[in-house]
Coordinates of C-alpha atoms in Angstrom, one line a residue:
X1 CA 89.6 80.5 102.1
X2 CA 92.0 78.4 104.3
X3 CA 92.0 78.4 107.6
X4 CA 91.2 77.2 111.0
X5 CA 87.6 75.6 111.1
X6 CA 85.9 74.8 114.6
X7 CA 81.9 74.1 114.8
X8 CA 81.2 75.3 110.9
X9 CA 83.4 78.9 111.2
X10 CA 86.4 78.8 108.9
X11 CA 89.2 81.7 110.6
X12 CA 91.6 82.5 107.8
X13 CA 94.1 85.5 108.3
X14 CA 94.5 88.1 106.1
X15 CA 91.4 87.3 103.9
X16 CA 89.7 89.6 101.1
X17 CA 87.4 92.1 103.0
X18 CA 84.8 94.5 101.3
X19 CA 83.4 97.6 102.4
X20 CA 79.9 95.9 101.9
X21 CA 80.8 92.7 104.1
X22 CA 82.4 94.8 106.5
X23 CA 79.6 97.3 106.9
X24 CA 77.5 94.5 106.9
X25 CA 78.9 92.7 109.9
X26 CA 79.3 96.0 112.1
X27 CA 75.7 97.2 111.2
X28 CA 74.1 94.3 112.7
X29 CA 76.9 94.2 115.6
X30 CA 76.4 97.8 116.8
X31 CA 73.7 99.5 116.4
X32 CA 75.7 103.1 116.4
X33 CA 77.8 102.2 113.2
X34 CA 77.9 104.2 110.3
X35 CA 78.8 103.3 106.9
X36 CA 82.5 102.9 107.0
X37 CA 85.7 102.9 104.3
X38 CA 87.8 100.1 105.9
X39 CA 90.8 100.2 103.3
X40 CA 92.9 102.4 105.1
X41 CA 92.8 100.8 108.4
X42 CA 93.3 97.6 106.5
X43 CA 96.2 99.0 104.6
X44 CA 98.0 99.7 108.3
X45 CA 97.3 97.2 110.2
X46 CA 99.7 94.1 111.1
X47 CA 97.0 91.3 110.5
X48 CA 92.8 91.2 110.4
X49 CA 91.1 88.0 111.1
X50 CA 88.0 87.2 109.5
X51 CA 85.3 84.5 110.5
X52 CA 82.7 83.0 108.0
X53 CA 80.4 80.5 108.3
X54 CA 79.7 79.4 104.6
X55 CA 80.0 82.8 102.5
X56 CA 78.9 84.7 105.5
X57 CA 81.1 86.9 107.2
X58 CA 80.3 86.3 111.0
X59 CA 83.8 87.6 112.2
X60 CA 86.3 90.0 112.6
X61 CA 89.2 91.5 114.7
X62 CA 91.8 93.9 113.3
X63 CA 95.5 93.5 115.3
X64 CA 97.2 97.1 114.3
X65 CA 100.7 97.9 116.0
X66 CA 103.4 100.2 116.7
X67 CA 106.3 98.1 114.4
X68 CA 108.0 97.4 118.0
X69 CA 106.9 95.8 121.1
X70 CA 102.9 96.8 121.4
X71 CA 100.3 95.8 119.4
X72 CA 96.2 96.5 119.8
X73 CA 93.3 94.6 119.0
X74 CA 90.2 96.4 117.6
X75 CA 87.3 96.4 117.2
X76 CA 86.4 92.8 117.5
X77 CA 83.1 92.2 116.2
X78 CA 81.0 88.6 116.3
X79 CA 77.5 88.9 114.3
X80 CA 74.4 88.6 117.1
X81 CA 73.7 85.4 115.4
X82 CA 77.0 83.9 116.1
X83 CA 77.3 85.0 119.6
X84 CA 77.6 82.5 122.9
X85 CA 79.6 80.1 121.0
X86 CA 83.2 81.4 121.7
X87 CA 83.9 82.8 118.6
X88 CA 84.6 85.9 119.9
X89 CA 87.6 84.4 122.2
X90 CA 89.0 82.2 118.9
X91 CA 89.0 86.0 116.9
X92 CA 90.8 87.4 119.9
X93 CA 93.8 84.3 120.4
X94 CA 94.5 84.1 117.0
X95 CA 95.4 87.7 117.0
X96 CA 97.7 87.1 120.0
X97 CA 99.2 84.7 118.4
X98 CA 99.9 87.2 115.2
X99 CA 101.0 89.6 117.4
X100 CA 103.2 87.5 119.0
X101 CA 104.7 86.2 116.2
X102 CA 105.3 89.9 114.5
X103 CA 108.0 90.2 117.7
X104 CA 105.1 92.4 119.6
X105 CA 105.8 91.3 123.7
X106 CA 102.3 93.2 125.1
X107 CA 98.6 93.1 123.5
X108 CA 96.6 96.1 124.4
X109 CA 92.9 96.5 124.5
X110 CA 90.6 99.4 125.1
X111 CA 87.0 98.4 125.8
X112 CA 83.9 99.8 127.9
X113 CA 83.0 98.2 131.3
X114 CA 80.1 95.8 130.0
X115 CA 82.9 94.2 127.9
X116 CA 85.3 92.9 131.4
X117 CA 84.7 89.9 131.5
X118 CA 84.7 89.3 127.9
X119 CA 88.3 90.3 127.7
X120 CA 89.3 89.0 131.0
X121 CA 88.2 85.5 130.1
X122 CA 90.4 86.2 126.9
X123 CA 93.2 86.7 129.2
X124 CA 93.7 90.6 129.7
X125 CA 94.4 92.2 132.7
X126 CA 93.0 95.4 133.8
X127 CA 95.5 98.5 133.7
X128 CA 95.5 101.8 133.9
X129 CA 95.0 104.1 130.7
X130 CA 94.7 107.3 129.6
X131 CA 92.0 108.4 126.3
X132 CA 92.1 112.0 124.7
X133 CA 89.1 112.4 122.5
X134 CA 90.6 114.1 119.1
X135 CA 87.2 114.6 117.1

């Protein structure tokens, strides 16, 4: 995998993803997760970064998009073990600088209060926004 490499974690863009690695990372990440077919969402998404630390997926943020000037970033996940060092922030810039370079002029985010000042140190700014559960 080639990518960009900063204290031992490799970010590559685009990398191979299973369901087991996947699972894997967002089991131990949130403890609400349930087994999960990623393919589809990985199928429609503009770019997915991955982080690994030797084989070890520690990693991930999935930058999905409208084809025009708004993308998202979702669910960006960093494995408990990994956490503290930043990684999270690196997942999170080199997704703005996907989206950016797919044309996209405005990165949206939806998280939960606890998570402010995670995303305001990535740069976001607070807006309003509306949510309609479907399911």
């Amino acid at each position: 995998m080639t990518g960009h490499q900063h204290d031992g974690v490799v970010l590559a863009v685009r990398p191979a993803l299973g369901n087991a690695e996947l699972n894997d990372l967002f089991g131990a990440s949130w403890p609400e997760h349930r087994e999960t077919d990623f393919r589809p969402v990985l199928e429609h998404s503009l770019a997915w970064v991955g982080a690994r630390r030797d084989d070890r997926l520690t990693g991930y943020v999935n930058v999905a998009w409208d084809g025009g000037a708004h993308a998202f970033v979702l669910d960006v996940t960093v494995h408990p073990d990994e956490r503290g060092r930043g990684l999270g922030r690196r997942l999170v810039a080199r997704a703005a600088d996907l989206a950016r370079e797919a044309g996209a002029a405005w990165l949206h985010v939806d998280y939960e209060p606890h998570l402010a000042s995670f995303y305001a140190g990535c740069g976001f700014r607070p807006t309003a926004a509306g949510l309609l559960r479907l399911a």
